[in-house]
């Protein structure tokens, strides 16, 4: 499993909007500048988030985007499942996957399913609010 830029950027957008929720609707351009993400690419990510009702948008002067719920109501798992094709560690256990011809004698299937459960459980217990509390990378250096 490799998380794409779409998934990583979606998390950054959600954290950014959560940190600035008191500012009201935030224009796409402002988010793109703060996060150093191309506006065009960010537009495609925001469309997904709006369609899934994680964000709401307002057009025109004073428009932009904002969260639809408090930051502690958004899990990393839900956001990544929305933006990624799959969080499955192997293709045979992806939702809708064709049954593997080796499934009946596969000695590793249970392990892969267990790993998928661990991944999903872990990501479903981290919220955008939790990520807001994290310090910047490298902020934990101790001498």
Short mmCIF file of N, CA and C in Angstrom, two decimals, residues 23-132:
data_model
loop_
_atom_site.label_atom_id
_atom_site.label_comp_id
_atom_site.label_asym_id
_atom_site.label_seq_id
_atom_site.Cartn_x
_atom_site.Cartn_y
_atom_site.Cartn_z
N UNK A 23 -11.99 31.34 10.40
CA UNK A 23 -11.89 32.34 9.33
C UNK A 23 -13.05 32.25 8.33
N UNK A 24 -13.96 31.31 8.55
CA UNK A 24 -15.08 31.14 7.62
C UNK A 24 -14.66 30.38 6.38
N UNK A 25 -15.24 30.74 5.25
CA UNK A 25 -14.92 30.07 4.00
C UNK A 25 -13.54 30.51 3.52
N UNK A 26 -12.70 29.53 3.19
CA UNK A 26 -11.33 29.80 2.76
C UNK A 26 -11.24 29.57 1.25
N UNK A 27 -10.79 30.58 0.50
CA UNK A 27 -10.66 30.42 -0.95
C UNK A 27 -9.63 29.34 -1.32
N UNK A 28 -9.90 28.65 -2.41
CA UNK A 28 -9.02 27.60 -2.93
C UNK A 28 -7.60 28.14 -3.09
N UNK A 29 -7.49 29.34 -3.62
CA UNK A 29 -6.17 29.94 -3.87
C UNK A 29 -5.37 30.07 -2.57
N UNK A 30 -6.03 30.45 -1.49
CA UNK A 30 -5.36 30.61 -0.20
C UNK A 30 -4.86 29.26 0.32
N UNK A 31 -5.71 28.24 0.22
CA UNK A 31 -5.32 26.89 0.66
C UNK A 31 -4.13 26.42 -0.16
N UNK A 32 -4.21 26.60 -1.48
CA UNK A 32 -3.14 26.16 -2.38
C UNK A 32 -1.82 26.84 -2.03
N UNK A 33 -1.87 28.13 -1.75
CA UNK A 33 -0.65 28.86 -1.40
C UNK A 33 -0.08 28.39 -0.07
N UNK A 34 -0.95 28.25 0.93
CA UNK A 34 -0.48 27.82 2.26
C UNK A 34 0.12 26.43 2.21
N UNK A 35 -0.46 25.56 1.40
CA UNK A 35 -0.02 24.17 1.35
C UNK A 35 0.96 23.88 0.22
N UNK A 36 1.25 24.90 -0.58
CA UNK A 36 2.17 24.74 -1.71
C UNK A 36 1.73 23.60 -2.63
N UNK A 37 0.45 23.64 -3.01
CA UNK A 37 -0.15 22.65 -3.90
C UNK A 37 -0.70 23.40 -5.10
N UNK A 38 -0.55 22.83 -6.28
CA UNK A 38 -1.10 23.43 -7.49
C UNK A 38 -2.62 23.61 -7.34
N UNK A 39 -3.12 24.78 -7.72
CA UNK A 39 -4.57 25.05 -7.62
C UNK A 39 -5.36 24.04 -8.44
N UNK A 40 -4.88 23.73 -9.63
CA UNK A 40 -5.59 22.80 -10.51
C UNK A 40 -5.70 21.41 -9.87
N UNK A 41 -4.61 20.93 -9.30
CA UNK A 41 -4.63 19.62 -8.65
C UNK A 41 -5.49 19.67 -7.39
N UNK A 42 -5.37 20.74 -6.64
CA UNK A 42 -6.16 20.90 -5.43
C UNK A 42 -7.65 20.92 -5.73
N UNK A 43 -8.01 21.52 -6.86
CA UNK A 43 -9.41 21.58 -7.28
C UNK A 43 -10.01 20.18 -7.39
N UNK A 44 -9.25 19.25 -7.98
CA UNK A 44 -9.76 17.88 -8.15
C UNK A 44 -9.93 17.18 -6.80
N UNK A 45 -9.05 17.46 -5.87
CA UNK A 45 -9.13 16.85 -4.54
C UNK A 45 -10.33 17.43 -3.78
N UNK A 46 -10.49 18.74 -3.85
CA UNK A 46 -11.59 19.40 -3.14
C UNK A 46 -12.93 18.93 -3.69
N UNK A 47 -13.01 18.70 -5.01
CA UNK A 47 -14.27 18.18 -5.59
C UNK A 47 -14.67 16.87 -4.92
N UNK A 48 -13.70 15.98 -4.72
CA UNK A 48 -13.98 14.70 -4.04
C UNK A 48 -14.49 14.94 -2.62
N UNK A 49 -13.83 15.84 -1.91
CA UNK A 49 -14.20 16.11 -0.52
C UNK A 49 -15.58 16.76 -0.40
N UNK A 50 -15.91 17.62 -1.36
CA UNK A 50 -17.23 18.26 -1.37
C UNK A 50 -18.30 17.24 -1.73
N UNK A 51 -18.03 16.44 -2.76
CA UNK A 51 -19.00 15.43 -3.19
C UNK A 51 -19.32 14.45 -2.05
N UNK A 52 -18.31 14.14 -1.23
CA UNK A 52 -18.52 13.23 -0.09
C UNK A 52 -19.06 13.97 1.13
N UNK A 53 -19.31 15.27 0.98
CA UNK A 53 -19.85 16.13 2.03
C UNK A 53 -18.94 16.28 3.24
N UNK A 54 -17.63 16.15 3.01
CA UNK A 54 -16.67 16.42 4.07
C UNK A 54 -16.40 17.93 4.14
N UNK A 55 -16.58 18.59 3.00
CA UNK A 55 -16.43 20.04 2.91
C UNK A 55 -17.68 20.62 2.28
N UNK A 56 -17.89 21.90 2.51
CA UNK A 56 -18.93 22.64 1.82
C UNK A 56 -18.27 23.82 1.14
N UNK A 57 -18.81 24.19 0.00
CA UNK A 57 -18.24 25.30 -0.75
C UNK A 57 -19.26 26.41 -0.94
N UNK A 58 -18.73 27.62 -1.10
CA UNK A 58 -19.55 28.79 -1.36
C UNK A 58 -18.90 29.56 -2.49
N UNK A 59 -19.68 29.85 -3.54
CA UNK A 59 -19.16 30.58 -4.69
C UNK A 59 -19.27 32.08 -4.48
N UNK A 60 -18.49 32.80 -5.28
CA UNK A 60 -18.60 34.26 -5.28
C UNK A 60 -17.71 34.92 -4.25
N UNK A 61 -17.92 36.22 -4.12
CA UNK A 61 -17.13 37.02 -3.17
C UNK A 61 -17.34 36.49 -1.75
N UNK A 62 -16.25 36.29 -1.06
CA UNK A 62 -16.33 35.74 0.30
C UNK A 62 -16.49 34.23 0.30
N UNK A 63 -16.40 33.63 -0.89
CA UNK A 63 -16.58 32.19 -1.00
C UNK A 63 -15.31 31.41 -0.72
N UNK A 64 -15.44 30.13 -0.79
CA UNK A 64 -14.33 29.23 -0.53
C UNK A 64 -14.87 27.93 0.03
N UNK A 65 -14.09 27.32 0.91
CA UNK A 65 -14.44 26.01 1.45
C UNK A 65 -14.28 26.00 2.96
N UNK A 66 -15.09 25.15 3.59
CA UNK A 66 -14.96 24.95 5.03
C UNK A 66 -15.43 23.55 5.39
N UNK A 67 -15.05 23.10 6.55
CA UNK A 67 -15.45 21.78 7.04
C UNK A 67 -16.95 21.75 7.31
N UNK A 68 -17.54 20.58 7.17
CA UNK A 68 -18.97 20.43 7.48
C UNK A 68 -19.19 19.92 8.91
N UNK A 69 -18.12 19.43 9.54
CA UNK A 69 -18.21 18.89 10.90
C UNK A 69 -16.98 19.34 11.69
N UNK A 70 -17.01 19.14 13.00
CA UNK A 70 -15.82 19.44 13.80
C UNK A 70 -14.66 18.50 13.40
N UNK A 71 -13.41 18.95 13.55
CA UNK A 71 -12.25 18.14 13.14
C UNK A 71 -12.17 16.76 13.78
N UNK A 72 -12.73 16.60 14.96
CA UNK A 72 -12.66 15.28 15.61
C UNK A 72 -13.66 14.28 15.02
N UNK A 73 -14.47 14.71 14.07
CA UNK A 73 -15.43 13.83 13.43
C UNK A 73 -14.91 13.23 12.12
N UNK A 74 -13.74 13.66 11.68
CA UNK A 74 -13.13 13.16 10.44
C UNK A 74 -12.00 12.21 10.78
N UNK A 75 -12.08 10.98 10.28
CA UNK A 75 -10.97 10.05 10.50
C UNK A 75 -10.06 10.02 9.28
N UNK A 76 -8.80 9.76 9.55
CA UNK A 76 -7.83 9.61 8.47
C UNK A 76 -8.26 8.46 7.56
N UNK A 77 -8.76 7.39 8.14
CA UNK A 77 -9.21 6.24 7.35
C UNK A 77 -10.28 6.62 6.34
N UNK A 78 -11.28 7.37 6.78
CA UNK A 78 -12.36 7.77 5.88
C UNK A 78 -11.85 8.65 4.75
N UNK A 79 -10.95 9.56 5.06
CA UNK A 79 -10.41 10.46 4.04
C UNK A 79 -9.57 9.68 3.03
N UNK A 80 -8.72 8.79 3.52
CA UNK A 80 -7.87 8.02 2.60
C UNK A 80 -8.67 7.01 1.77
N UNK A 81 -9.70 6.41 2.36
CA UNK A 81 -10.53 5.49 1.56
C UNK A 81 -11.26 6.25 0.46
N UNK A 82 -11.54 7.52 0.68
CA UNK A 82 -12.19 8.35 -0.32
C UNK A 82 -11.22 8.69 -1.47
N UNK A 83 -9.98 8.97 -1.13
CA UNK A 83 -9.03 9.46 -2.13
C UNK A 83 -8.19 8.36 -2.79
N UNK A 84 -8.03 7.25 -2.14
CA UNK A 84 -7.19 6.17 -2.65
C UNK A 84 -8.06 5.09 -3.30
N UNK A 85 -7.50 4.41 -4.26
CA UNK A 85 -8.23 3.30 -4.86
C UNK A 85 -8.46 2.20 -3.84
N UNK A 86 -7.48 1.98 -2.98
CA UNK A 86 -7.59 0.93 -1.99
C UNK A 86 -6.55 1.12 -0.90
N UNK A 87 -6.86 0.66 0.29
CA UNK A 87 -5.88 0.62 1.37
C UNK A 87 -5.43 -0.81 1.63
N UNK A 88 -5.87 -1.73 0.78
CA UNK A 88 -5.52 -3.14 0.95
C UNK A 88 -4.03 -3.34 0.67
N UNK A 89 -3.38 -4.16 1.48
CA UNK A 89 -1.95 -4.40 1.26
C UNK A 89 -1.66 -5.30 0.05
N UNK A 90 -2.64 -6.08 -0.38
CA UNK A 90 -2.50 -6.93 -1.59
C UNK A 90 -3.80 -6.86 -2.39
N UNK A 91 -3.69 -7.04 -3.69
CA UNK A 91 -4.85 -6.85 -4.57
C UNK A 91 -5.96 -7.87 -4.38
N UNK A 92 -5.64 -9.06 -3.92
CA UNK A 92 -6.67 -10.09 -3.81
C UNK A 92 -7.71 -9.80 -2.73
N UNK A 93 -7.43 -8.88 -1.82
CA UNK A 93 -8.42 -8.58 -0.78
C UNK A 93 -9.03 -7.19 -0.96
N UNK A 94 -8.77 -6.57 -2.09
CA UNK A 94 -9.40 -5.28 -2.37
C UNK A 94 -10.90 -5.48 -2.55
N UNK A 95 -11.70 -4.50 -2.18
CA UNK A 95 -13.15 -4.62 -2.40
C UNK A 95 -13.44 -4.83 -3.88
N UNK A 96 -14.26 -5.83 -4.17
CA UNK A 96 -14.65 -6.11 -5.55
C UNK A 96 -13.62 -6.87 -6.36
N UNK A 97 -12.56 -7.34 -5.71
CA UNK A 97 -11.50 -8.07 -6.43
C UNK A 97 -12.02 -9.42 -6.92
N UNK A 98 -11.52 -9.81 -8.07
CA UNK A 98 -11.83 -11.15 -8.58
C UNK A 98 -11.24 -12.18 -7.61
N UNK A 99 -11.99 -13.24 -7.34
CA UNK A 99 -11.45 -14.27 -6.44
C UNK A 99 -10.16 -14.86 -7.02
N UNK A 100 -9.17 -14.99 -6.19
CA UNK A 100 -7.88 -15.54 -6.60
C UNK A 100 -8.01 -17.05 -6.80
N UNK A 101 -7.39 -17.54 -7.84
CA UNK A 101 -7.45 -18.99 -8.12
C UNK A 101 -6.72 -19.79 -7.05
N UNK A 102 -5.85 -19.15 -6.29
CA UNK A 102 -5.09 -19.84 -5.25
C UNK A 102 -5.69 -19.66 -3.86
N UNK A 103 -6.85 -19.01 -3.78
CA UNK A 103 -7.42 -18.66 -2.48
C UNK A 103 -7.63 -19.87 -1.57
N UNK A 104 -8.10 -20.97 -2.11
CA UNK A 104 -8.40 -22.14 -1.29
C UNK A 104 -7.16 -22.69 -0.58
N UNK A 105 -6.00 -22.60 -1.22
CA UNK A 105 -4.79 -23.14 -0.59
C UNK A 105 -3.80 -22.05 -0.16
N UNK A 106 -4.23 -20.82 -0.19
CA UNK A 106 -3.33 -19.70 0.15
C UNK A 106 -3.05 -19.67 1.64
N UNK A 107 -1.80 -19.83 1.99
CA UNK A 107 -1.39 -19.84 3.40
C UNK A 107 -1.17 -18.43 3.94
N UNK A 108 -1.20 -17.42 3.07
CA UNK A 108 -0.94 -16.05 3.52
C UNK A 108 -2.19 -15.18 3.55
N UNK A 109 -3.31 -15.67 3.03
CA UNK A 109 -4.53 -14.87 2.94
C UNK A 109 -4.97 -14.32 4.29
N UNK A 110 -4.96 -15.16 5.31
CA UNK A 110 -5.38 -14.72 6.64
C UNK A 110 -4.47 -13.61 7.16
N UNK A 111 -3.18 -13.73 6.89
CA UNK A 111 -2.23 -12.71 7.31
C UNK A 111 -2.53 -11.38 6.61
N UNK A 112 -2.79 -11.41 5.29
CA UNK A 112 -3.07 -10.18 4.55
C UNK A 112 -4.37 -9.54 5.03
N UNK A 113 -5.37 -10.36 5.32
CA UNK A 113 -6.63 -9.83 5.84
C UNK A 113 -6.41 -9.20 7.21
N UNK A 114 -5.59 -9.84 8.03
CA UNK A 114 -5.28 -9.30 9.35
C UNK A 114 -4.55 -7.97 9.25
N UNK A 115 -3.61 -7.89 8.31
CA UNK A 115 -2.88 -6.64 8.11
C UNK A 115 -3.82 -5.53 7.64
N UNK A 116 -4.72 -5.86 6.75
CA UNK A 116 -5.71 -4.88 6.28
C UNK A 116 -6.56 -4.38 7.45
N UNK A 117 -6.95 -5.28 8.33
CA UNK A 117 -7.74 -4.89 9.51
C UNK A 117 -6.94 -3.97 10.42
N UNK A 118 -5.67 -4.28 10.62
CA UNK A 118 -4.81 -3.45 11.47
C UNK A 118 -4.66 -2.05 10.86
N UNK A 119 -4.41 -1.98 9.56
CA UNK A 119 -4.26 -0.70 8.86
C UNK A 119 -5.53 0.14 9.00
N UNK A 120 -6.67 -0.46 8.67
CA UNK A 120 -7.93 0.27 8.73
C UNK A 120 -8.29 0.68 10.15
N UNK A 121 -8.08 -0.21 11.12
CA UNK A 121 -8.38 0.11 12.51
C UNK A 121 -7.49 1.26 12.98
N UNK A 122 -6.22 1.22 12.65
CA UNK A 122 -5.28 2.27 13.05
C UNK A 122 -5.71 3.62 12.46
N UNK A 123 -5.96 3.65 11.15
CA UNK A 123 -6.31 4.90 10.48
C UNK A 123 -7.68 5.42 10.90
N UNK A 124 -8.57 4.52 11.30
CA UNK A 124 -9.91 4.94 11.75
C UNK A 124 -9.91 5.49 13.18
N UNK A 125 -8.79 5.38 13.86
CA UNK A 125 -8.69 5.91 15.22
C UNK A 125 -7.85 7.18 15.30
N UNK A 126 -7.49 7.73 14.15
CA UNK A 126 -6.78 9.00 14.11
C UNK A 126 -7.70 10.00 13.42
N UNK A 127 -7.92 11.13 14.06
CA UNK A 127 -8.80 12.15 13.50
C UNK A 127 -7.99 13.36 13.02
N UNK A 128 -8.66 14.21 12.27
CA UNK A 128 -8.04 15.47 11.84
C UNK A 128 -7.65 16.28 13.08
N UNK A 129 -8.47 16.24 14.11
CA UNK A 129 -8.15 16.95 15.36
C UNK A 129 -6.85 16.41 15.96
N UNK A 130 -6.64 15.11 15.91
CA UNK A 130 -5.39 14.52 16.40
C UNK A 130 -4.20 15.04 15.61
N UNK A 131 -4.36 15.13 14.30
CA UNK A 131 -3.27 15.60 13.44
C UNK A 131 -2.97 17.07 13.69
N UNK A 132 -3.97 17.83 14.08
CA UNK A 132 -3.76 19.24 14.40
C UNK A 132 -2.86 19.39 15.63
#
